[in-house]
Amino acid sequence: MASRAIARAVDCFMLALYMTAGVSMSSELLFNISDGVGLITLNRPEAHNSMSPAIIEGIGEAYRHCDENDAVRVVVLTGAGKVFCTGADMSAGGDTFDSTAQTVEVNSCPLSMQAWDVRKPVIAACNGHAVGAGMGLAVQADMRVFANEGKYGFLQSRRGVVTDFAMEYVLPRLVGFERAFELLVRAPRLSGEEAVAWGLAGRSVPGGEVLNTALEIAGEIATHCAPLPVGLHKHLLWRGLDMPLGDLAALESRALNYTMTRPDAVEGGMAYFERREPDWGGSIKDDWPDWLSSDS
């Protein structure tokens, strides 16, 4: 136990040092860890946090570090200023989506690690507008908090291109086929409250309360919920979107039996019995079962 605690402390120190030294690639993406929550902030407020190469690269790197480091139990993604992300940088005007102006073929899922592959909950704190690719970035997350006064939508049809971030897969499973169809084809702009009514987010609050709301949710998960079952629940939920019921039930049974062999299964019961906060010792990095992988 002592050696594991030391290893975790070293991991935390090295990650903090690594990110401070510029793993976020530039000042356009900020990252810090506090009380088990990894906070990623898009930091181009003067450009409405539109996606630059540095932001795209930085988010993927930050996701990967959050996935691998046990100091992070929950991830929160937000934007600096009053906007979450307005999607593609349109400063190039008509050349933005012109293939003749591109030097390489565009990947519709450009992050080096997608939010659904992170073995920790990812919460998008959309403190303001999220449109186009910015909305895709938010919907890739596991949970979303929207701002009442924000505008949310997939506007790619209005810009002459197809959407990105695998929304044709995710959206029908999130809101149903007809609403997904309308969101992509008619491309409406919804307020935060309308987006919640459409099933795009779990809650909408005043813009100034979005980040605190997301951090409260993240803090509750980080404190009260054992890391390994949380990661396994996420994995099973995403895998279950594309699995037969019987196969998913069998995988769930295997995961349940595995968690019952871990020390946190005892700690959870003792903490409840003793009326205290649990002292979780489980590790996504060290305890993730070999038989459960993202491509199995």
Short mmCIF file of N, CA and C in Angstrom, two decimals, residues 38-211:
data_model
loop_
_atom_site.label_atom_id
_atom_site.label_comp_id
_atom_site.label_asym_id
_atom_site.label_seq_id
_atom_site.Cartn_x
_atom_site.Cartn_y
_atom_site.Cartn_z
N GLY A 38 -9.67 16.94 -13.07
CA GLY A 38 -8.81 17.54 -14.08
C GLY A 38 -9.62 18.54 -14.89
N LEU A 39 -9.24 19.81 -14.82
CA LEU A 39 -9.97 20.87 -15.50
C LEU A 39 -9.21 21.29 -16.75
N ILE A 40 -9.86 21.12 -17.90
CA ILE A 40 -9.30 21.52 -19.19
C ILE A 40 -10.06 22.75 -19.66
N THR A 41 -9.34 23.82 -19.98
CA THR A 41 -9.99 25.07 -20.38
C THR A 41 -9.50 25.51 -21.75
N LEU A 42 -10.42 25.61 -22.70
CA LEU A 42 -10.10 26.19 -24.00
C LEU A 42 -9.84 27.67 -23.77
N ASN A 43 -8.70 28.16 -24.23
CA ASN A 43 -8.27 29.50 -23.82
C ASN A 43 -7.97 30.40 -25.02
N ARG A 44 -8.97 30.54 -25.88
CA ARG A 44 -8.90 31.53 -26.98
C ARG A 44 -10.14 32.43 -26.91
N PRO A 45 -10.36 33.09 -25.79
CA PRO A 45 -11.60 33.86 -25.66
C PRO A 45 -11.76 34.94 -26.73
N GLU A 46 -10.61 35.49 -27.20
CA GLU A 46 -10.70 36.53 -28.22
C GLU A 46 -11.19 35.97 -29.56
N ALA A 47 -11.09 34.64 -29.74
CA ALA A 47 -11.57 33.98 -30.95
C ALA A 47 -12.74 33.05 -30.63
N HIS A 48 -13.44 33.33 -29.54
CA HIS A 48 -14.60 32.54 -29.11
C HIS A 48 -14.23 31.07 -28.92
N ASN A 49 -12.99 30.82 -28.53
CA ASN A 49 -12.49 29.47 -28.28
C ASN A 49 -12.68 28.54 -29.48
N SER A 50 -12.64 29.13 -30.68
CA SER A 50 -12.70 28.30 -31.88
C SER A 50 -11.48 27.39 -31.94
N MET A 51 -11.62 26.30 -32.67
CA MET A 51 -10.61 25.25 -32.64
C MET A 51 -9.40 25.60 -33.51
N SER A 52 -8.26 25.67 -32.87
CA SER A 52 -6.99 25.84 -33.55
C SER A 52 -6.25 24.51 -33.52
N PRO A 53 -5.21 24.33 -34.31
CA PRO A 53 -4.42 23.09 -34.22
C PRO A 53 -3.90 22.84 -32.81
N ALA A 54 -3.51 23.91 -32.10
CA ALA A 54 -2.99 23.74 -30.74
C ALA A 54 -4.07 23.24 -29.79
N ILE A 55 -5.29 23.73 -29.94
CA ILE A 55 -6.39 23.28 -29.08
C ILE A 55 -6.72 21.82 -29.38
N ILE A 56 -6.81 21.46 -30.65
CA ILE A 56 -7.12 20.08 -31.01
C ILE A 56 -6.07 19.13 -30.47
N GLU A 57 -4.81 19.47 -30.66
CA GLU A 57 -3.73 18.62 -30.17
C GLU A 57 -3.72 18.59 -28.65
N GLY A 58 -3.94 19.73 -28.03
CA GLY A 58 -3.89 19.82 -26.58
C GLY A 58 -4.99 19.05 -25.88
N ILE A 59 -6.20 19.08 -26.43
CA ILE A 59 -7.30 18.34 -25.80
C ILE A 59 -6.99 16.85 -25.81
N GLY A 60 -6.54 16.33 -26.95
CA GLY A 60 -6.20 14.91 -27.02
C GLY A 60 -5.13 14.53 -26.02
N GLU A 61 -4.09 15.37 -25.90
CA GLU A 61 -3.02 15.09 -24.94
C GLU A 61 -3.55 15.15 -23.51
N ALA A 62 -4.36 16.15 -23.21
CA ALA A 62 -4.91 16.29 -21.86
C ALA A 62 -5.81 15.11 -21.52
N TYR A 63 -6.65 14.68 -22.47
CA TYR A 63 -7.48 13.51 -22.25
C TYR A 63 -6.62 12.28 -21.93
N ARG A 64 -5.54 12.11 -22.68
CA ARG A 64 -4.70 10.94 -22.47
C ARG A 64 -4.07 10.96 -21.07
N HIS A 65 -3.61 12.12 -20.64
CA HIS A 65 -3.01 12.23 -19.31
C HIS A 65 -4.06 12.00 -18.22
N CYS A 66 -5.27 12.51 -18.44
CA CYS A 66 -6.34 12.27 -17.46
C CYS A 66 -6.67 10.79 -17.37
N ASP A 67 -6.68 10.11 -18.50
CA ASP A 67 -6.98 8.69 -18.53
C ASP A 67 -5.94 7.88 -17.77
N GLU A 68 -4.68 8.25 -17.91
CA GLU A 68 -3.59 7.43 -17.37
C GLU A 68 -3.21 7.77 -15.94
N ASN A 69 -3.63 8.91 -15.43
CA ASN A 69 -3.14 9.36 -14.13
C ASN A 69 -4.22 9.22 -13.06
N ASP A 70 -3.92 8.50 -12.00
CA ASP A 70 -4.90 8.26 -10.94
C ASP A 70 -5.19 9.49 -10.09
N ALA A 71 -4.40 10.54 -10.25
CA ALA A 71 -4.72 11.78 -9.55
C ALA A 71 -5.99 12.42 -10.11
N VAL A 72 -6.37 12.04 -11.32
CA VAL A 72 -7.59 12.55 -11.95
C VAL A 72 -8.67 11.47 -11.88
N ARG A 73 -9.79 11.81 -11.27
CA ARG A 73 -10.91 10.87 -11.20
C ARG A 73 -12.07 11.30 -12.08
N VAL A 74 -12.16 12.61 -12.35
CA VAL A 74 -13.20 13.15 -13.23
C VAL A 74 -12.57 14.27 -14.05
N VAL A 75 -13.04 14.42 -15.29
CA VAL A 75 -12.53 15.46 -16.19
C VAL A 75 -13.64 16.47 -16.46
N VAL A 76 -13.31 17.74 -16.38
CA VAL A 76 -14.24 18.81 -16.75
C VAL A 76 -13.61 19.62 -17.87
N LEU A 77 -14.37 19.81 -18.94
CA LEU A 77 -13.93 20.59 -20.09
C LEU A 77 -14.78 21.84 -20.19
N THR A 78 -14.12 23.01 -20.27
CA THR A 78 -14.87 24.27 -20.34
C THR A 78 -14.14 25.26 -21.22
N GLY A 79 -14.71 26.46 -21.36
CA GLY A 79 -14.10 27.49 -22.18
C GLY A 79 -13.85 28.75 -21.37
N ALA A 80 -12.78 29.46 -21.70
CA ALA A 80 -12.49 30.74 -21.04
C ALA A 80 -13.45 31.81 -21.58
N GLY A 81 -13.78 32.76 -20.73
CA GLY A 81 -14.68 33.83 -21.15
C GLY A 81 -16.14 33.41 -21.10
N LYS A 82 -16.93 33.91 -22.05
CA LYS A 82 -18.37 33.68 -22.03
C LYS A 82 -18.84 32.73 -23.11
N VAL A 83 -17.91 32.05 -23.79
CA VAL A 83 -18.25 31.12 -24.87
C VAL A 83 -17.54 29.80 -24.61
N PHE A 84 -18.22 28.69 -24.89
CA PHE A 84 -17.56 27.39 -24.78
C PHE A 84 -16.67 27.15 -26.00
N CYS A 85 -17.28 27.03 -27.17
CA CYS A 85 -16.49 26.82 -28.39
C CYS A 85 -17.40 27.02 -29.60
N THR A 86 -16.98 27.90 -30.51
CA THR A 86 -17.78 28.16 -31.71
C THR A 86 -17.35 27.30 -32.89
N GLY A 87 -16.60 26.23 -32.61
CA GLY A 87 -16.27 25.28 -33.66
C GLY A 87 -15.05 25.67 -34.45
N ALA A 88 -15.11 25.40 -35.75
CA ALA A 88 -13.97 25.66 -36.62
C ALA A 88 -13.62 27.15 -36.65
N ASP A 89 -12.33 27.42 -36.74
CA ASP A 89 -11.86 28.79 -36.88
C ASP A 89 -12.21 29.27 -38.29
N MET A 90 -13.13 30.24 -38.37
CA MET A 90 -13.63 30.70 -39.66
C MET A 90 -12.87 31.90 -40.20
N SER A 91 -11.71 32.18 -39.60
CA SER A 91 -10.97 33.38 -40.01
C SER A 91 -10.49 33.29 -41.45
N ALA A 92 -10.43 32.07 -42.00
CA ALA A 92 -10.01 31.91 -43.40
C ALA A 92 -11.15 32.14 -44.37
N GLY A 93 -12.33 32.45 -43.87
CA GLY A 93 -13.46 32.74 -44.74
C GLY A 93 -13.83 31.55 -45.60
N GLY A 94 -13.95 31.77 -46.92
CA GLY A 94 -14.37 30.74 -47.84
C GLY A 94 -13.41 29.59 -47.95
N ASP A 95 -12.16 29.78 -47.52
CA ASP A 95 -11.18 28.70 -47.60
C ASP A 95 -11.26 27.72 -46.43
N THR A 96 -12.10 28.04 -45.42
CA THR A 96 -12.14 27.22 -44.22
C THR A 96 -12.41 25.76 -44.54
N PHE A 97 -13.41 25.51 -45.40
CA PHE A 97 -13.78 24.13 -45.71
C PHE A 97 -13.49 23.77 -47.17
N ASP A 98 -12.66 24.54 -47.83
CA ASP A 98 -12.33 24.28 -49.22
C ASP A 98 -11.20 23.25 -49.29
N SER A 99 -11.50 22.06 -49.86
CA SER A 99 -10.50 20.99 -49.88
C SER A 99 -9.27 21.38 -50.67
N THR A 100 -9.42 22.25 -51.65
CA THR A 100 -8.26 22.66 -52.44
C THR A 100 -7.30 23.50 -51.63
N ALA A 101 -7.79 24.04 -50.48
CA ALA A 101 -6.93 24.86 -49.61
C ALA A 101 -6.32 24.05 -48.48
N GLN A 102 -6.69 22.74 -48.39
CA GLN A 102 -6.19 21.88 -47.33
C GLN A 102 -4.93 21.15 -47.78
N THR A 103 -3.95 21.03 -46.90
CA THR A 103 -2.72 20.31 -47.23
C THR A 103 -2.81 18.83 -46.89
N VAL A 104 -3.72 18.46 -45.97
CA VAL A 104 -3.93 17.06 -45.60
C VAL A 104 -5.42 16.79 -45.51
N GLU A 105 -5.79 15.53 -45.63
CA GLU A 105 -7.19 15.14 -45.51
C GLU A 105 -7.66 15.33 -44.07
N VAL A 106 -8.86 15.86 -43.90
CA VAL A 106 -9.40 16.16 -42.58
C VAL A 106 -9.97 14.91 -41.94
N ASN A 107 -9.63 14.67 -40.67
CA ASN A 107 -10.21 13.60 -39.87
C ASN A 107 -11.39 14.17 -39.10
N SER A 108 -12.57 13.59 -39.26
CA SER A 108 -13.75 14.15 -38.59
C SER A 108 -13.69 13.99 -37.07
N CYS A 109 -12.88 13.05 -36.58
CA CYS A 109 -12.63 12.90 -35.14
C CYS A 109 -11.16 13.25 -34.91
N PRO A 110 -10.81 14.52 -34.81
CA PRO A 110 -9.41 14.94 -34.89
C PRO A 110 -8.60 14.77 -33.62
N LEU A 111 -9.24 14.49 -32.49
CA LEU A 111 -8.50 14.38 -31.25
C LEU A 111 -7.70 13.08 -31.23
N SER A 112 -6.52 13.11 -30.66
CA SER A 112 -5.71 11.89 -30.57
C SER A 112 -6.33 10.88 -29.60
N MET A 113 -7.18 11.34 -28.70
CA MET A 113 -7.98 10.46 -27.84
C MET A 113 -9.36 11.09 -27.71
N GLN A 114 -10.39 10.29 -27.97
CA GLN A 114 -11.75 10.81 -27.91
C GLN A 114 -12.26 10.74 -26.47
N ALA A 115 -13.24 11.60 -26.16
CA ALA A 115 -13.76 11.67 -24.79
C ALA A 115 -14.33 10.33 -24.34
N TRP A 116 -14.96 9.59 -25.27
CA TRP A 116 -15.57 8.32 -24.86
C TRP A 116 -14.54 7.25 -24.53
N ASP A 117 -13.28 7.45 -24.94
CA ASP A 117 -12.22 6.49 -24.63
C ASP A 117 -11.52 6.78 -23.30
N VAL A 118 -11.76 7.94 -22.72
CA VAL A 118 -11.18 8.27 -21.42
C VAL A 118 -11.89 7.44 -20.36
N ARG A 119 -11.14 6.75 -19.52
CA ARG A 119 -11.75 5.85 -18.53
C ARG A 119 -12.17 6.58 -17.26
N LYS A 120 -12.43 7.84 -17.38
CA LYS A 120 -12.96 8.68 -16.31
C LYS A 120 -14.16 9.44 -16.88
N PRO A 121 -15.12 9.85 -16.04
CA PRO A 121 -16.22 10.67 -16.55
C PRO A 121 -15.69 11.98 -17.14
N VAL A 122 -16.24 12.38 -18.27
CA VAL A 122 -15.90 13.67 -18.90
C VAL A 122 -17.17 14.51 -18.91
N ILE A 123 -17.10 15.67 -18.26
CA ILE A 123 -18.24 16.58 -18.17
C ILE A 123 -17.91 17.84 -18.96
N ALA A 124 -18.75 18.19 -19.91
CA ALA A 124 -18.58 19.43 -20.68
C ALA A 124 -19.35 20.54 -19.98
N ALA A 125 -18.63 21.53 -19.47
CA ALA A 125 -19.23 22.69 -18.83
C ALA A 125 -19.33 23.79 -19.88
N CYS A 126 -20.43 23.80 -20.62
CA CYS A 126 -20.60 24.72 -21.76
C CYS A 126 -21.10 26.05 -21.23
N ASN A 127 -20.15 26.90 -20.86
CA ASN A 127 -20.45 28.16 -20.20
C ASN A 127 -21.07 29.19 -21.12
N GLY A 128 -21.13 28.91 -22.40
CA GLY A 128 -21.73 29.81 -23.39
C GLY A 128 -21.97 29.04 -24.67
N HIS A 129 -21.99 29.76 -25.79
CA HIS A 129 -22.33 29.14 -27.06
C HIS A 129 -21.44 27.93 -27.37
N ALA A 130 -22.05 26.87 -27.92
CA ALA A 130 -21.33 25.71 -28.45
C ALA A 130 -22.00 25.36 -29.76
N VAL A 131 -21.33 25.60 -30.86
CA VAL A 131 -21.92 25.35 -32.17
C VAL A 131 -20.92 24.60 -33.05
N GLY A 132 -21.46 23.93 -34.08
CA GLY A 132 -20.61 23.21 -35.01
C GLY A 132 -19.76 22.18 -34.31
N ALA A 133 -18.46 22.21 -34.63
CA ALA A 133 -17.53 21.26 -34.01
C ALA A 133 -17.46 21.46 -32.50
N GLY A 134 -17.71 22.67 -32.01
CA GLY A 134 -17.74 22.90 -30.58
C GLY A 134 -18.86 22.13 -29.90
N MET A 135 -20.00 22.02 -30.60
CA MET A 135 -21.10 21.23 -30.07
C MET A 135 -20.75 19.74 -30.12
N GLY A 136 -20.08 19.31 -31.18
CA GLY A 136 -19.63 17.93 -31.26
C GLY A 136 -18.68 17.58 -30.13
N LEU A 137 -17.78 18.50 -29.82
CA LEU A 137 -16.84 18.30 -28.72
C LEU A 137 -17.59 18.09 -27.41
N ALA A 138 -18.65 18.86 -27.21
CA ALA A 138 -19.45 18.75 -25.98
C ALA A 138 -20.24 17.45 -25.94
N VAL A 139 -20.83 17.07 -27.07
CA VAL A 139 -21.68 15.88 -27.09
C VAL A 139 -20.86 14.61 -27.01
N GLN A 140 -19.57 14.66 -27.37
CA GLN A 140 -18.69 13.51 -27.14
C GLN A 140 -18.54 13.19 -25.66
N ALA A 141 -18.72 14.19 -24.81
CA ALA A 141 -18.55 13.99 -23.37
C ALA A 141 -19.68 13.13 -22.81
N ASP A 142 -19.52 12.69 -21.58
CA ASP A 142 -20.51 11.82 -20.95
C ASP A 142 -21.68 12.60 -20.36
N MET A 143 -21.41 13.83 -19.92
CA MET A 143 -22.43 14.68 -19.34
C MET A 143 -22.19 16.10 -19.81
N ARG A 144 -23.26 16.91 -19.80
CA ARG A 144 -23.15 18.30 -20.22
C ARG A 144 -23.94 19.21 -19.30
N VAL A 145 -23.38 20.37 -19.01
CA VAL A 145 -24.09 21.45 -18.34
C VAL A 145 -24.10 22.63 -19.30
N PHE A 146 -25.28 23.13 -19.66
CA PHE A 146 -25.40 24.23 -20.60
C PHE A 146 -25.77 25.52 -19.87
N ALA A 147 -25.53 26.61 -20.55
CA ALA A 147 -25.92 27.94 -20.06
C ALA A 147 -27.28 28.29 -20.65
N ASN A 148 -28.18 28.78 -19.80
CA ASN A 148 -29.52 29.13 -20.28
C ASN A 148 -29.46 30.03 -21.50
N GLU A 149 -28.57 31.03 -21.45
CA GLU A 149 -28.52 32.05 -22.49
C GLU A 149 -27.65 31.67 -23.68
N GLY A 150 -27.01 30.50 -23.61
CA GLY A 150 -26.15 30.07 -24.71
C GLY A 150 -26.95 29.60 -25.91
N LYS A 151 -26.27 29.52 -27.06
CA LYS A 151 -26.87 28.98 -28.28
C LYS A 151 -26.11 27.70 -28.64
N TYR A 152 -26.87 26.65 -28.95
CA TYR A 152 -26.29 25.34 -29.16
C TYR A 152 -26.84 24.72 -30.45
N GLY A 153 -25.96 24.21 -31.28
CA GLY A 153 -26.44 23.59 -32.51
C GLY A 153 -25.32 23.12 -33.40
N PHE A 154 -25.70 22.27 -34.35
CA PHE A 154 -24.78 21.76 -35.38
C PHE A 154 -25.08 22.54 -36.65
N LEU A 155 -24.25 23.49 -36.99
CA LEU A 155 -24.52 24.41 -38.09
C LEU A 155 -23.81 24.02 -39.38
N GLN A 156 -23.22 22.85 -39.43
CA GLN A 156 -22.41 22.48 -40.59
C GLN A 156 -23.21 22.49 -41.88
N SER A 157 -24.48 22.05 -41.85
CA SER A 157 -25.29 22.08 -43.06
C SER A 157 -25.43 23.50 -43.60
N ARG A 158 -25.41 24.46 -42.71
CA ARG A 158 -25.50 25.87 -43.12
C ARG A 158 -24.16 26.42 -43.59
N ARG A 159 -23.10 25.63 -43.43
CA ARG A 159 -21.77 26.05 -43.89
C ARG A 159 -21.31 25.21 -45.09
N GLY A 160 -22.18 24.29 -45.55
CA GLY A 160 -21.86 23.54 -46.75
C GLY A 160 -21.06 22.27 -46.55
N VAL A 161 -20.99 21.77 -45.30
CA VAL A 161 -20.19 20.57 -45.03
C VAL A 161 -20.96 19.63 -44.11
N VAL A 162 -20.43 18.42 -43.99
CA VAL A 162 -20.99 17.41 -43.08
C VAL A 162 -20.42 17.63 -41.68
N THR A 163 -21.15 17.20 -40.66
CA THR A 163 -20.71 17.37 -39.28
C THR A 163 -19.52 16.46 -38.97
N ASP A 164 -19.01 16.57 -37.74
CA ASP A 164 -17.84 15.82 -37.33
C ASP A 164 -18.04 15.26 -35.93
N PHE A 165 -17.01 14.70 -35.35
CA PHE A 165 -17.02 14.11 -34.01
C PHE A 165 -18.01 12.93 -33.91
N ALA A 166 -18.24 12.24 -35.04
CA ALA A 166 -19.07 11.02 -35.08
C ALA A 166 -20.50 11.26 -34.59
N MET A 167 -21.03 12.43 -34.89
CA MET A 167 -22.36 12.75 -34.39
C MET A 167 -23.47 11.91 -35.00
N GLU A 168 -23.27 11.40 -36.23
CA GLU A 168 -24.30 10.54 -36.82
C GLU A 168 -24.47 9.24 -36.03
N TYR A 169 -23.44 8.86 -35.29
CA TYR A 169 -23.52 7.69 -34.41
C TYR A 169 -24.07 8.07 -33.04
N VAL A 170 -23.53 9.13 -32.47
CA VAL A 170 -23.85 9.47 -31.08
C VAL A 170 -25.24 10.07 -30.95
N LEU A 171 -25.59 11.02 -31.82
CA LEU A 171 -26.83 11.76 -31.63
C LEU A 171 -28.09 10.89 -31.64
N PRO A 172 -28.27 9.95 -32.60
CA PRO A 172 -29.49 9.14 -32.56
C PRO A 172 -29.62 8.34 -31.27
N ARG A 173 -28.52 7.94 -30.70
CA ARG A 173 -28.54 7.17 -29.46
C ARG A 173 -28.81 8.07 -28.26
N LEU A 174 -28.52 9.35 -28.41
CA LEU A 174 -28.73 10.31 -27.33
C LEU A 174 -30.13 10.90 -27.34
N VAL A 175 -30.62 11.28 -28.52
CA VAL A 175 -31.90 12.01 -28.60
C VAL A 175 -32.92 11.34 -29.51
N GLY A 176 -32.59 10.21 -30.12
CA GLY A 176 -33.49 9.57 -31.06
C GLY A 176 -33.24 10.02 -32.49
N PHE A 177 -33.70 9.20 -33.45
CA PHE A 177 -33.38 9.46 -34.85
C PHE A 177 -33.96 10.78 -35.36
N GLU A 178 -35.24 11.03 -35.11
CA GLU A 178 -35.88 12.20 -35.71
C GLU A 178 -35.25 13.50 -35.24
N ARG A 179 -34.99 13.60 -33.95
CA ARG A 179 -34.37 14.83 -33.46
C ARG A 179 -32.92 14.94 -33.93
N ALA A 180 -32.22 13.82 -33.97
CA ALA A 180 -30.86 13.85 -34.51
C ALA A 180 -30.87 14.31 -35.96
N PHE A 181 -31.82 13.79 -36.73
CA PHE A 181 -31.96 14.20 -38.14
C PHE A 181 -32.18 15.70 -38.24
N GLU A 182 -33.10 16.22 -37.45
CA GLU A 182 -33.39 17.66 -37.52
C GLU A 182 -32.21 18.50 -37.06
N LEU A 183 -31.52 18.04 -36.02
CA LEU A 183 -30.37 18.79 -35.53
C LEU A 183 -29.29 18.93 -36.60
N LEU A 184 -29.07 17.86 -37.37
CA LEU A 184 -28.02 17.89 -38.38
C LEU A 184 -28.48 18.49 -39.70
N VAL A 185 -29.73 18.23 -40.08
CA VAL A 185 -30.20 18.64 -41.41
C VAL A 185 -30.78 20.05 -41.40
N ARG A 186 -31.69 20.35 -40.48
CA ARG A 186 -32.23 21.72 -40.39
C ARG A 186 -31.26 22.65 -39.70
N ALA A 187 -30.44 22.07 -38.82
CA ALA A 187 -29.40 22.82 -38.10
C ALA A 187 -29.95 24.01 -37.31
N PRO A 188 -30.91 23.75 -36.40
CA PRO A 188 -31.44 24.85 -35.59
C PRO A 188 -30.46 25.27 -34.49
N ARG A 189 -30.62 26.48 -34.02
CA ARG A 189 -29.89 26.96 -32.85
C ARG A 189 -30.84 26.92 -31.66
N LEU A 190 -30.44 26.23 -30.61
CA LEU A 190 -31.28 26.05 -29.44
C LEU A 190 -30.70 26.80 -28.25
N SER A 191 -31.57 27.33 -27.39
CA SER A 191 -31.11 27.86 -26.12
C SER A 191 -30.72 26.70 -25.22
N GLY A 192 -30.06 27.02 -24.12
CA GLY A 192 -29.69 25.96 -23.19
C GLY A 192 -30.90 25.18 -22.70
N GLU A 193 -31.97 25.87 -22.36
CA GLU A 193 -33.15 25.20 -21.85
C GLU A 193 -33.81 24.36 -22.93
N GLU A 194 -33.83 24.87 -24.18
CA GLU A 194 -34.38 24.08 -25.28
C GLU A 194 -33.53 22.83 -25.53
N ALA A 195 -32.21 22.99 -25.43
CA ALA A 195 -31.31 21.84 -25.65
C ALA A 195 -31.56 20.76 -24.61
N VAL A 196 -31.83 21.14 -23.37
CA VAL A 196 -32.15 20.16 -22.34
C VAL A 196 -33.45 19.45 -22.68
N ALA A 197 -34.44 20.22 -23.15
CA ALA A 197 -35.73 19.63 -23.52
C ALA A 197 -35.58 18.63 -24.66
N TRP A 198 -34.60 18.88 -25.54
CA TRP A 198 -34.35 17.99 -26.67
C TRP A 198 -33.51 16.77 -26.25
N GLY A 199 -33.03 16.77 -25.03
CA GLY A 199 -32.24 15.64 -24.53
C GLY A 199 -30.75 15.76 -24.79
N LEU A 200 -30.28 16.95 -25.16
CA LEU A 200 -28.87 17.15 -25.46
C LEU A 200 -28.01 17.37 -24.23
N ALA A 201 -28.62 17.69 -23.11
CA ALA A 201 -27.87 17.94 -21.88
C ALA A 201 -28.76 17.60 -20.70
N GLY A 202 -28.13 17.33 -19.57
CA GLY A 202 -28.88 16.98 -18.37
C GLY A 202 -29.43 18.17 -17.62
N ARG A 203 -28.76 19.32 -17.77
CA ARG A 203 -29.18 20.51 -17.03
C ARG A 203 -28.69 21.78 -17.71
N SER A 204 -29.43 22.86 -17.45
CA SER A 204 -29.08 24.18 -17.96
C SER A 204 -29.26 25.18 -16.83
N VAL A 205 -28.25 26.01 -16.64
CA VAL A 205 -28.24 26.98 -15.54
C VAL A 205 -27.75 28.32 -16.09
N PRO A 206 -27.87 29.41 -15.34
CA PRO A 206 -27.29 30.67 -15.80
C PRO A 206 -25.80 30.50 -16.12
N GLY A 207 -25.33 31.22 -17.14
CA GLY A 207 -23.97 31.04 -17.61
C GLY A 207 -22.91 31.13 -16.53
N GLY A 208 -23.10 32.05 -15.59
CA GLY A 208 -22.12 32.22 -14.52
C GLY A 208 -22.08 31.07 -13.54
N GLU A 209 -23.05 30.16 -13.60
CA GLU A 209 -23.11 29.04 -12.67
C GLU A 209 -22.69 27.72 -13.31
N VAL A 210 -22.42 27.73 -14.61
CA VAL A 210 -22.16 26.48 -15.34
C VAL A 210 -20.95 25.74 -14.79
N LEU A 211 -19.82 26.42 -14.70
CA LEU A 211 -18.60 25.73 -14.27
C LEU A 211 -18.72 25.22 -12.85
#
